[in-house]
Coordinates of C-alpha atoms in Angstrom, one line a residue:
X1 CA 28.1 27.9 2.1
X2 CA 27.1 27.6 4.7
X3 CA 26.4 31.7 5.3
X4 CA 24.0 32.3 2.3
X5 CA 21.3 30.8 1.4
X6 CA 18.8 27.8 1.9
X7 CA 18.1 28.1 -1.8
X8 CA 21.4 29.7 -2.5
X9 CA 22.7 26.1 -0.9
X10 CA 19.9 23.4 -2.6
X11 CA 21.1 25.3 -6.4
X12 CA 24.1 25.1 -6.6
X13 CA 24.0 21.7 -5.5
X14 CA 21.6 21.0 -8.0
X15 CA 23.6 22.9 -10.4
X16 CA 26.7 21.6 -9.9
X17 CA 24.6 18.2 -9.6
X18 CA 23.4 18.5 -13.6
X19 CA 26.8 19.3 -14.8
X20 CA 27.8 16.8 -13.8
X21 CA 25.7 13.9 -14.5
X22 CA 25.5 16.1 -18.5
X23 CA 29.1 15.1 -19.2
X24 CA 29.1 12.0 -17.7
X25 CA 30.9 12.5 -14.6
X26 CA 30.1 10.0 -12.5
X27 CA 33.0 10.3 -10.3
X28 CA 32.4 14.1 -9.8
X29 CA 27.8 13.1 -8.8
X30 CA 29.5 10.5 -5.9
X31 CA 31.9 13.7 -4.9
X32 CA 28.5 15.6 -3.8
X33 CA 27.1 12.6 -1.9
X34 CA 27.9 12.4 2.5
X35 CA 29.3 9.2 2.9
X36 CA 26.2 8.2 4.4
X37 CA 23.7 8.7 1.9
X38 CA 20.7 6.7 0.2
X39 CA 19.3 7.8 -3.0
X40 CA 15.9 6.4 -3.8
X41 CA 14.3 6.8 -7.5
X42 CA 11.0 5.4 -8.5
X43 CA 11.3 4.6 -11.6
X44 CA 13.5 7.9 -13.0
X45 CA 16.4 6.0 -13.9
X46 CA 16.2 2.9 -12.6
X47 CA 12.5 1.9 -14.3
X48 CA 12.8 -0.3 -10.7
X49 CA 11.8 1.2 -7.1
X50 CA 15.3 1.5 -5.6
X51 CA 17.2 2.6 -3.1
X52 CA 21.2 2.8 -3.3
X53 CA 22.7 3.1 0.1
X54 CA 25.9 4.5 0.3
X55 CA 28.6 6.2 -2.5
X56 CA 29.0 3.0 -3.9
X57 CA 26.1 2.2 -5.0
X58 CA 24.8 4.8 -6.0
X59 CA 28.5 4.8 -8.6
X60 CA 27.4 1.7 -9.4
X61 CA 23.6 2.8 -10.5
X62 CA 24.4 5.6 -12.8
X63 CA 27.5 3.9 -14.2
X64 CA 24.3 1.1 -15.2
X65 CA 21.5 4.1 -16.1
X66 CA 23.8 7.4 -17.1
X67 CA 23.4 6.7 -21.1
X68 CA 20.2 5.8 -21.3
X69 CA 17.8 7.9 -18.8
X70 CA 20.2 11.1 -20.4
X71 CA 18.3 13.7 -17.2
X72 CA 18.8 17.0 -17.9
X73 CA 16.8 20.8 -16.6
X74 CA 16.6 20.6 -13.5
X75 CA 15.3 23.2 -11.6
X76 CA 14.0 24.1 -8.3
X77 CA 11.0 24.1 -7.3
X78 CA 9.8 26.8 -4.6
X79 CA 11.9 28.2 -2.2
X80 CA 14.3 25.9 0.1
X81 CA 14.0 25.2 3.6
X82 CA 16.1 24.7 7.0
X83 CA 15.9 22.9 9.9
X84 CA 19.0 22.1 12.3
X85 CA 21.7 22.1 9.9
X86 CA 19.4 20.4 7.0
X87 CA 18.1 22.3 3.5
X88 CA 15.2 20.2 1.7
X89 CA 13.9 21.0 -1.4
X90 CA 12.1 20.7 -3.9
X91 CA 12.9 20.4 -8.1
X92 CA 12.2 19.2 -11.3
X93 CA 13.9 17.0 -13.9
X94 CA 13.3 15.6 -16.7
X95 CA 15.3 12.3 -18.7
X96 CA 15.0 11.3 -22.3
X97 CA 11.8 10.2 -22.2
X98 CA 10.1 11.0 -18.7
X99 CA 9.6 14.2 -16.6
X100 CA 10.3 13.6 -12.9
X101 CA 11.1 16.0 -9.4
X102 CA 11.9 15.2 -6.4
X103 CA 13.3 15.9 -3.4
X104 CA 17.6 16.5 -1.4
X105 CA 18.6 17.1 2.1
X106 CA 21.6 18.3 2.3
X107 CA 23.8 17.6 5.3
X108 CA 27.3 20.5 5.4
X109 CA 26.3 20.9 1.2
X110 CA 26.9 18.3 0.6
X111 CA 23.5 15.3 0.2
X112 CA 21.8 13.5 2.1
X113 CA 19.1 12.5 1.0
X114 CA 17.5 12.8 -3.1
X115 CA 14.2 11.6 -4.6
X116 CA 14.0 11.4 -7.9
X117 CA 10.3 10.4 -8.7
X118 CA 9.0 10.1 -12.1
X119 CA 5.7 12.0 -12.5
X120 CA 4.4 12.1 -16.6
X121 CA 5.8 10.4 -19.9
X122 CA 6.5 12.0 -22.1
X123 CA 4.1 12.9 -25.3
X124 CA 2.2 10.0 -23.7
X125 CA 1.0 12.9 -20.7
X126 CA -2.9 12.6 -18.5
X127 CA -5.1 14.3 -20.4
X128 CA -5.7 16.9 -17.3
X129 CA -6.2 20.5 -16.7
X130 CA -5.6 23.0 -19.6
X131 CA -5.5 19.0 -22.0
X132 CA -8.9 17.7 -20.5
X133 CA -10.5 15.1 -23.2
X134 CA -13.3 18.3 -25.2
X135 CA -15.6 16.1 -24.2
X136 CA -18.0 16.2 -27.8
X137 CA -17.6 17.1 -31.4
X138 CA -18.8 20.5 -32.2
X139 CA -20.0 18.8 -35.8
X140 CA -23.6 16.8 -36.8
X141 CA -23.0 13.1 -38.3
X142 CA -25.3 10.6 -38.8
X143 CA -22.9 8.8 -37.4
X144 CA -22.6 10.3 -34.3
X145 CA -21.1 8.0 -31.0
X146 CA -22.8 9.5 -28.0
X147 CA -20.4 8.7 -24.6
X148 CA -23.1 6.5 -23.5
X149 CA -22.8 4.6 -26.4
X150 CA -20.1 4.5 -26.2
X151 CA -19.0 3.3 -22.5
X152 CA -22.4 0.4 -24.3
X153 CA -19.5 -0.6 -26.8
X154 CA -15.9 -0.2 -24.4
X155 CA -18.3 -3.3 -21.9
X156 CA -19.6 -5.5 -23.9
X157 CA -16.1 -5.4 -27.0
X158 CA -13.0 -5.4 -23.4
X159 CA -12.5 -9.3 -22.8
X160 CA -14.9 -10.0 -25.4
X161 CA -14.2 -9.4 -28.2
X162 CA -11.3 -7.4 -27.9
X163 CA -8.6 -8.5 -24.6
X164 CA -7.2 -5.7 -22.1
X165 CA -3.6 -5.0 -22.3
X166 CA -3.3 -5.6 -18.4
X167 CA -6.0 -7.9 -16.3
X168 CA -6.3 -6.6 -12.7
X169 CA -7.3 -9.2 -10.7
X170 CA -9.1 -8.0 -7.2
X171 CA -11.2 -5.0 -8.0
X172 CA -10.7 -3.9 -4.0
X173 CA -9.3 0.1 -3.4
X174 CA -6.4 -1.2 -4.9
X175 CA -7.0 -2.5 -7.4
X176 CA -9.6 0.0 -8.5
X177 CA -6.9 3.1 -7.8
X178 CA -4.1 1.4 -10.3
X179 CA -7.7 1.0 -12.8
X180 CA -7.8 4.6 -12.4
X181 CA -4.7 6.0 -13.6
X182 CA -4.2 2.8 -16.1
X183 CA -7.7 4.5 -17.6
X184 CA -6.1 7.9 -17.3
X185 CA -3.3 6.4 -19.2
X186 CA -4.9 5.1 -22.2
X187 CA -3.3 1.7 -20.8
X188 CA -6.9 -1.1 -21.7
X189 CA -7.2 -2.6 -18.2
X190 CA -9.9 -4.6 -17.5
X191 CA -10.5 -5.8 -13.7
X192 CA -12.4 -9.2 -12.3
X193 CA -13.9 -9.0 -8.3
X194 CA -15.3 -11.7 -7.1
X195 CA -17.4 -9.5 -4.9
X196 CA -21.3 -9.4 -6.6
X197 CA -20.8 -4.5 -6.4
X198 CA -17.2 -2.7 -6.0
X199 CA -17.0 -1.8 -2.7
X200 CA -18.3 -5.3 -1.3
X201 CA -14.9 -6.6 0.0
X202 CA -15.5 -3.1 2.7
X203 CA -19.2 -3.7 2.9
X204 CA -18.6 -7.3 3.7
X205 CA -16.6 -6.7 6.8
X206 CA -17.7 -6.5 9.9
X207 CA -20.6 -4.4 11.0
X208 CA -19.1 -2.1 13.2
X209 CA -15.4 -1.5 11.4
X210 CA -14.6 1.7 10.4
X211 CA -11.0 3.2 8.8
X212 CA -8.6 3.9 11.8
X213 CA -6.5 5.9 8.9
X214 CA -8.1 9.7 9.4
X215 CA -9.2 11.3 6.2
X216 CA -6.5 13.0 4.8
X217 CA -4.2 10.3 4.8
X218 CA -7.4 7.9 2.7
X219 CA -8.0 10.3 0.0
X220 CA -8.3 8.6 -3.7
X221 CA -6.5 10.0 -6.9
X222 CA -8.6 12.1 -8.8
X223 CA -12.0 12.5 -7.1
X224 CA -10.2 13.7 -3.3
X225 CA -13.4 13.0 -0.7
X226 CA -15.8 16.2 -0.7
X227 CA -14.9 18.4 2.7
X228 CA -17.7 17.0 4.6
X229 CA -16.1 13.3 4.6
X230 CA -15.9 12.5 8.3
X231 CA -11.9 12.5 9.8
X232 CA -13.2 8.3 10.3
X233 CA -14.7 6.8 7.3
X234 CA -17.1 3.5 8.1
X235 CA -17.1 0.3 5.9
X236 CA -20.1 0.9 4.4
X237 CA -19.2 4.8 3.4
X238 CA -15.8 2.9 1.9
X239 CA -18.0 0.2 -0.3
X240 CA -20.2 3.1 -1.8
X241 CA -17.7 5.4 -2.9
X242 CA -15.1 2.5 -3.9
X243 CA -18.6 1.7 -6.4
X244 CA -19.3 5.3 -6.6
X245 CA -15.7 5.6 -7.9
X246 CA -15.6 2.7 -10.1
X247 CA -18.3 4.3 -12.0
X248 CA -17.6 7.9 -12.6
X249 CA -14.1 6.9 -13.8
X250 CA -14.9 4.6 -16.3
X251 CA -13.7 0.8 -15.4
X252 CA -14.5 -2.0 -17.0
X253 CA -14.8 -3.2 -13.8
X254 CA -16.1 -7.5 -13.6
X255 CA -18.1 -8.3 -11.1
X256 CA -18.5 -12.2 -9.7
X257 CA -15.5 -13.1 -11.1
X258 CA -13.2 -15.2 -9.8
X259 CA -10.1 -16.4 -11.3
X260 CA -9.2 -20.0 -11.9
X261 CA -6.2 -20.8 -13.9
X262 CA -3.1 -18.4 -15.6
X263 CA -0.2 -19.3 -17.1
X264 CA 2.2 -17.7 -18.7
X265 CA 4.3 -17.8 -22.4
X266 CA 7.1 -16.8 -22.3
X267 CA 7.7 -17.2 -26.3
X268 CA 4.3 -15.4 -27.2
X269 CA 4.9 -12.7 -24.2
X270 CA 1.3 -13.2 -23.3
X271 CA -0.7 -14.4 -20.0
X272 CA -3.6 -17.2 -20.7
X273 CA -6.9 -16.3 -17.7
X274 CA -9.7 -18.8 -17.4
X275 CA -12.4 -16.6 -15.5
X276 CA -15.3 -17.9 -14.3
X277 CA -17.6 -15.7 -14.8
X278 CA -21.4 -14.7 -13.4
X279 CA -20.5 -19.0 -13.8
X280 CA -19.5 -18.4 -17.0
X281 CA -16.0 -20.2 -18.2
X282 CA -14.0 -17.5 -19.8
X283 CA -10.1 -17.0 -21.0
X284 CA -8.3 -14.0 -21.2
X285 CA -5.2 -13.0 -23.4
X286 CA -3.7 -9.3 -21.7
X287 CA -0.1 -8.9 -21.7
X288 CA -0.1 -8.6 -18.1
X289 CA -2.2 -8.9 -14.4
X290 CA -1.8 -7.8 -11.9
X291 CA -2.6 -9.5 -8.7
X292 CA -4.3 -6.6 -6.6
X293 CA -6.6 -8.8 -3.8
X294 CA -5.9 -7.6 -1.2
X295 CA -2.8 -6.0 1.0
X296 CA -1.9 -10.2 1.5
X297 CA -3.1 -13.7 0.5
X298 CA -5.5 -16.2 1.6
X299 CA -5.8 -16.1 5.3
X300 CA -3.9 -17.9 7.6
X301 CA -4.9 -20.4 10.3
X302 CA -2.8 -22.0 13.5
X303 CA -2.7 -25.2 14.2
X304 CA -4.7 -26.0 17.1
X305 CA -4.7 -29.5 17.9
X306 CA -8.2 -30.9 19.4
X307 CA -10.0 -28.9 16.6
X308 CA -11.9 -31.4 16.2
X309 CA -13.4 -31.7 19.1
X310 CA -14.8 -28.5 19.8
X311 CA -18.2 -28.4 19.9
X312 CA -18.6 -24.9 19.2
X313 CA -17.6 -23.1 16.3
X314 CA -14.8 -22.3 15.1
X315 CA -14.5 -19.6 12.6
X316 CA -11.5 -17.5 10.9
X317 CA -11.7 -13.9 11.0
X318 CA -12.1 -13.0 7.2
X319 CA -15.5 -15.5 7.4
X320 CA -17.3 -13.8 10.8
X321 CA -19.6 -10.8 9.5
X322 CA -21.4 -9.7 13.1
X323 CA -21.7 -11.4 16.5
X324 CA -25.2 -10.8 16.8
X325 CA -25.7 -14.4 16.4
X326 CA -23.0 -14.6 19.7
X327 CA -25.6 -12.3 22.1
X328 CA -25.4 -13.7 25.2
X329 CA -23.2 -17.1 24.4
X330 CA -19.4 -16.7 26.1
X331 CA -16.8 -16.0 22.9
X332 CA -12.8 -16.3 22.8
X333 CA -11.2 -14.6 19.8
X334 CA -7.1 -15.4 18.6
X335 CA -5.1 -12.8 18.5
X336 CA -4.4 -8.8 20.4
X337 CA -3.4 -6.8 16.4
X338 CA -6.3 -4.8 14.6
X339 CA -9.3 -7.5 14.0
X340 CA -8.7 -9.2 17.4
X341 CA -9.7 -5.8 18.9
X342 CA -12.0 -4.6 16.3
X343 CA -14.1 -8.1 16.3
X344 CA -14.1 -8.3 19.9
X345 CA -15.7 -4.8 20.8
X346 CA -18.4 -5.6 18.0
X347 CA -18.6 -8.7 19.7
X348 CA -19.1 -6.5 23.3
X349 CA -21.7 -4.6 21.2
X350 CA -24.0 -7.4 20.4
X351 CA -23.5 -8.5 23.8
X352 CA -21.5 -11.6 24.0
X353 CA -19.4 -12.2 27.0
X354 CA -16.1 -11.4 25.3
X355 CA -11.8 -13.1 26.1
X356 CA -9.1 -11.7 23.7
X357 CA -6.3 -14.6 24.4
X358 CA -2.7 -12.6 23.0
X359 CA -0.4 -15.1 21.3
X360 CA 2.4 -11.5 22.0
X361 CA 2.6 -8.4 22.9
X362 CA 1.2 -5.5 20.4
X363 CA 2.7 -1.7 19.8
X364 CA -1.0 0.1 20.9
X365 CA -1.5 3.8 20.1
X366 CA -4.0 5.6 20.7
X367 CA -5.8 6.9 17.9
X368 CA -5.9 10.7 19.4
X369 CA -2.1 11.4 19.6
X370 CA -2.0 8.9 16.3
X371 CA -3.9 11.7 14.8
X372 CA -1.2 14.5 17.0
X373 CA 1.7 13.5 16.2
X374 CA 2.0 11.2 13.8
X375 CA -0.3 12.4 11.0
X376 CA 1.4 16.4 11.7
X377 CA 1.2 16.3 6.9
X378 CA -1.5 14.8 6.3
X379 CA -4.5 17.3 8.2
X380 CA -6.0 20.6 7.8
X381 CA -3.4 22.2 9.3
X382 CA -1.0 20.5 7.2
X383 CA -3.2 21.8 4.0
X384 CA -3.1 25.6 6.1
X385 CA 0.4 25.2 5.1
X386 CA 0.2 23.9 1.3
X387 CA 0.9 20.7 2.6
X388 CA -1.6 19.2 -0.5
X389 CA -2.0 15.1 0.3
X390 CA 0.0 14.1 -3.2
X391 CA 3.0 16.9 -1.1
X392 CA 3.1 15.0 1.5
X393 CA 2.8 11.2 0.0
X394 CA 5.9 12.3 -2.1
X395 CA 7.1 14.0 1.7
X396 CA 6.9 9.8 3.1
X397 CA 9.1 8.2 -0.4
X398 CA 11.9 11.1 0.4
X399 CA 12.5 9.3 3.1
X400 CA 15.3 5.6 2.4
X401 CA 13.2 3.0 4.7
X402 CA 16.5 1.9 6.5
X403 CA 16.5 5.4 8.7
X404 CA 12.2 5.8 8.9
X405 CA 13.7 3.1 12.3
X406 CA 15.3 6.1 13.6
X407 CA 12.3 8.8 13.3
X408 CA 9.8 6.3 14.4
X409 CA 11.9 5.7 17.0
X410 CA 12.2 8.8 18.0
X411 CA 8.5 9.1 18.0
X412 CA 7.3 6.5 19.2
X413 CA 9.9 8.0 22.9
X414 CA 6.8 11.0 22.9
X415 CA 4.0 9.0 22.3
X416 CA 5.3 6.1 25.4
X417 CA 5.4 9.3 27.9
X418 CA 2.3 11.2 26.7
X419 CA 0.6 8.5 27.6
X420 CA 2.3 6.9 30.1
X421 CA -0.9 6.5 32.7
X422 CA -3.0 5.1 29.9
X423 CA 0.2 2.0 29.1
X424 CA 0.3 1.5 33.2
X425 CA -3.4 1.2 33.3
X426 CA -4.1 -1.0 30.1
X427 CA -0.6 -3.3 31.3
X428 CA -1.8 -3.6 34.9
X429 CA -4.8 -5.2 33.3
X430 CA -3.1 -8.2 32.1
X431 CA -2.9 -7.2 28.0
X432 CA 0.6 -7.3 27.1
X433 CA 2.0 -4.4 25.8
X434 CA 5.3 -4.0 23.3
X435 CA 7.0 -1.6 20.7
X436 CA 8.7 -4.1 18.1
X437 CA 11.9 -5.7 18.5
X438 CA 13.9 -2.5 18.1
X439 CA 11.1 0.4 19.5
X440 CA 10.2 1.6 16.7
X441 CA 6.6 1.0 17.0
X442 CA 3.8 0.4 14.8
X443 CA 4.3 2.1 11.5
X444 CA 8.0 -1.1 10.8
X445 CA 5.7 -3.9 12.3
X446 CA 3.5 -3.1 9.1
X447 CA 6.1 -2.7 6.6
X448 CA 8.2 -5.3 7.9
X449 CA 5.5 -8.7 9.5
X450 CA 1.9 -6.8 8.7
X451 CA 0.9 -7.4 12.2
X452 CA 1.3 -7.1 16.0
X453 CA -0.7 -3.8 16.3
X454 CA -3.8 -1.8 16.6
X455 CA -4.5 2.2 17.0
X456 CA -6.9 2.5 19.1
X457 CA -9.7 3.1 18.3
X458 CA -12.5 2.5 21.6
X459 CA -11.2 -1.3 22.4
X460 CA -8.5 -0.7 24.8
X461 CA -11.1 0.7 27.3
X462 CA -12.8 -1.9 27.4
X463 CA -9.9 -4.0 27.9
X464 CA -9.0 -1.5 30.4
X465 CA -12.3 -2.5 32.3
X466 CA -12.3 -6.0 32.3
X467 CA -15.8 -5.7 30.2
X468 CA -13.3 -7.8 27.2
X469 CA -12.0 -10.6 29.1
X470 CA -8.1 -10.3 28.2
X471 CA -5.6 -14.3 28.3
X472 CA -1.8 -12.7 28.1
X473 CA 1.3 -15.3 29.1
X474 CA 0.2 -18.5 28.8
X475 CA 0.2 -20.6 24.9
X476 CA -2.7 -22.5 24.0
X477 CA -1.8 -26.7 24.6
X478 CA -5.5 -27.6 23.1
X479 CA -8.8 -27.5 22.4
X480 CA -11.1 -29.4 23.7
X481 CA -15.1 -29.9 24.2
X482 CA -15.6 -26.8 26.6
X483 CA -13.5 -24.3 25.4
X484 CA -9.6 -24.0 25.6
X485 CA -6.6 -26.0 27.6
X486 CA -3.8 -22.8 28.7
X487 CA -0.1 -25.0 28.8
X488 CA 0.3 -23.6 32.6
X489 CA -2.8 -26.2 33.3
X490 CA -5.7 -23.9 33.1
X491 CA -9.1 -23.7 31.5
X492 CA -11.2 -21.4 29.4
X493 CA -15.3 -22.5 28.9
X494 CA -16.6 -20.6 26.1
X495 CA -18.9 -21.4 22.8
X496 CA -17.6 -20.2 20.3
X497 CA -13.7 -19.2 18.3
X498 CA -13.1 -16.2 16.3
X499 CA -9.4 -17.2 14.7
X500 CA -7.9 -13.4 14.2
X501 CA -5.1 -14.4 13.3
X502 CA -4.4 -12.7 10.1
X503 CA -3.7 -13.6 6.0
X504 CA -0.9 -15.4 4.2
X505 CA 1.8 -12.9 2.1
X506 CA 0.1 -12.0 -1.3
X507 CA 2.2 -15.1 -3.3
X508 CA 0.1 -17.3 -1.7
X509 CA -2.7 -16.3 -3.5
X510 CA -0.4 -16.4 -6.9
X511 CA -0.3 -19.7 -6.1
X512 CA -3.6 -20.7 -6.6
X513 CA -3.7 -19.1 -9.7
X514 CA -0.1 -19.2 -11.6
X515 CA 1.2 -22.0 -9.5
X516 CA 3.6 -23.4 -6.7
X517 CA 6.5 -23.0 -9.0
X518 CA 5.6 -18.8 -9.7
X519 CA 5.1 -17.9 -6.9
X520 CA 8.2 -20.0 -5.3
X521 CA 9.9 -17.9 -7.5
X522 CA 8.3 -14.8 -6.7
X523 CA 8.2 -15.0 -3.8
X524 CA 6.9 -13.3 -0.2
X525 CA 5.1 -9.2 -0.8
X526 CA 6.5 -7.2 1.4
X527 CA 8.6 -7.2 4.7
X528 CA 12.6 -5.1 4.7
X529 CA 15.0 -7.7 5.6
X530 CA 16.1 -5.7 9.2
X531 CA 16.2 -9.1 10.7
X532 CA 13.2 -9.1 13.2
X533 CA 10.5 -12.0 13.1
X534 CA 8.5 -12.9 10.3
X535 CA 10.3 -9.8 8.3
X536 CA 11.8 -11.6 5.5
X537 CA 15.5 -11.4 3.9
X538 CA 17.4 -10.1 2.5
X539 CA 17.7 -6.6 3.7
X540 CA 17.0 -5.2 -0.3
X541 CA 16.2 -1.2 0.9
X542 CA 12.5 -1.5 -0.8
X543 CA 9.6 -3.4 0.8
X544 CA 10.0 -6.9 -0.8
X545 CA 7.8 -7.0 -5.1
X546 CA 5.5 -4.8 -4.1
X547 CA 4.9 -1.6 -7.1
X548 CA 7.5 -2.8 -9.7
X549 CA 9.2 -6.1 -11.3
X550 CA 9.1 -9.3 -10.4
X551 CA 10.9 -11.8 -10.9
X552 CA 7.8 -13.3 -12.7
X553 CA 8.5 -11.3 -16.2
X554 CA 4.9 -9.1 -16.3
X555 CA 3.6 -9.9 -13.1
X556 CA 3.1 -8.2 -10.2
X557 CA 1.7 -7.4 -7.1
X558 CA -0.5 -4.0 -6.0
X559 CA -1.9 -3.3 -2.6
X560 CA -1.2 -1.9 0.6
X561 CA -3.5 0.5 2.9
X562 CA -5.3 4.0 0.6
X563 CA -2.2 5.9 0.4
X564 CA 0.1 3.3 0.2
X565 CA -2.4 1.5 -2.8
X566 CA -2.8 5.8 -3.5
X567 CA 0.7 6.7 -4.2
X568 CA 2.6 4.1 -6.4
X569 CA -0.1 2.9 -8.3
X570 CA 0.9 5.9 -10.4
X571 CA 4.1 3.9 -11.1
X572 CA 2.8 1.1 -11.4
X573 CA 0.7 2.2 -14.3
X574 CA 3.8 4.5 -15.5
X575 CA 5.5 1.6 -15.9
X576 CA 2.7 -0.9 -17.0
X577 CA 2.4 2.7 -21.0
X578 CA 6.0 2.2 -20.7
X579 CA 5.4 -0.9 -21.6
X580 CA 2.8 -1.2 -24.0
X581 CA 4.1 2.1 -25.9
X582 CA 7.4 0.3 -27.2
X583 CA 9.4 3.0 -24.9
X584 CA 12.4 0.8 -22.9
X585 CA 12.7 -0.2 -19.3
X586 CA 15.8 -1.4 -19.4
X587 CA 15.4 -2.7 -15.3
X588 CA 18.1 -1.9 -12.9
X589 CA 18.1 -4.7 -9.9
X590 CA 17.2 -7.9 -9.5
X591 CA 14.1 -8.7 -8.5
X592 CA 13.0 -9.5 -4.4
X593 CA 14.2 -12.9 -4.7
X594 CA 17.0 -13.1 -5.3
X595 CA 20.2 -14.5 -2.9
X596 CA 23.5 -12.9 -2.6

């Protein structure tokens, strides 16, 4: 087989795979995989976000799902490619209720990794492209309702006279993208946002904030950023885009609305949700609720002995908006990850004397370097090669989480060699650098703990030049009336402290709205169970609780950066649409908080 071209190899394998599946010959299917194999499925077979690791796991999954899935019509899409002995091919397929697409990778004629992802539900396809709505009726009608009148009626009635099928709690980027997906699928959804305007979750951040990820990585579904959009988006520009997007996508979006409480009726299969909408208490009755309250939960506040004696101002980064009032003052920033660096720069620009207090080593990567070697498939060069954002998303999704560390370790070997002089200078300044417990760098820290990393967009040069001071290697013993006393006996005299100490898990928001019992039932969000400190276990091969059924029926989590929110909003929406339409959705795999 190795003497034939990659497309023929892929076609031969896919044909054998399809025949064995349709015949129900599970042993024949598993024999097509190498021993060290991975099958990642996004809804198509499992109605879950699930990775099967090894032949035994694939056999067990197919035993449970093959009959209801009824997969068929496996076809290559485009030409396969080969690199270093690995054949990669894209394909399409169908199940009893859906159409899907995927990527396979073969080694010596057998499959090493397989991705199967649902793309649409049969009979409930999005009305887009050739199937787009007409927008008018070519007929005179004295009872005509214009588009504006219909939108006004819908906005007036939903949540008041008609109940939404889904309530999305949180109207930032994640909630807005999910709302757009649900809208296109015809799922009645209401988004509630505590701020006064859509986009305020970005506008209300500190004044100098700019997205650290490039524009090609950050597109929203349906309406990509225009070609003249800056590579790195300023926060207020991002806020304006989200506000425009919510309006243009015709989202039902309540501003100045806070969720007070939510309780699920297990018998009636409905939530009772009390909200405060501009001072008025209202009760909603959705079938499902989605927490889209940001990537994380409430602020994480650390214990600082002596805080009551400190005479200066003490605040968390979530309360920080501008360094203007700290001009000429001495400010300590506790925390040396992304927020710690950004706040330090903002304070320095405002004329404050800044000292960053580093409690543990930080993974730092120069933005320019990451752009060149880390975002290769999200770039103008990638677009020129035909790799669209949608294709890049699938490429990322096709690598099982168990294999990501190896690639990241190799990437950071390149980065450290490339920027060795930068890291030497930064280290010489007293700043502690690491690349994770297993040398896998920024991305794995983001997935595992959501902390301890920074993409350098300017702060490091200020640290290297001594314009931002650093205290590292000595823990904080206590606060004093005038500042901070460290465990090594040294003191730092300051006028204010900004704690950039991160945020708790999203399930802690559930605790404040639903109950402590339900929050503990669903368990923490994010994390892979890698064994790294702060990464909740056990290992399940996927991120905990995100974008899939949880241990609490009809409660979902959706969030992450712009790229994750864009990609996975599609799968959350498909799961909700299927349930609304009464399509059977037998979920394979235990929810994230299940223990072995």
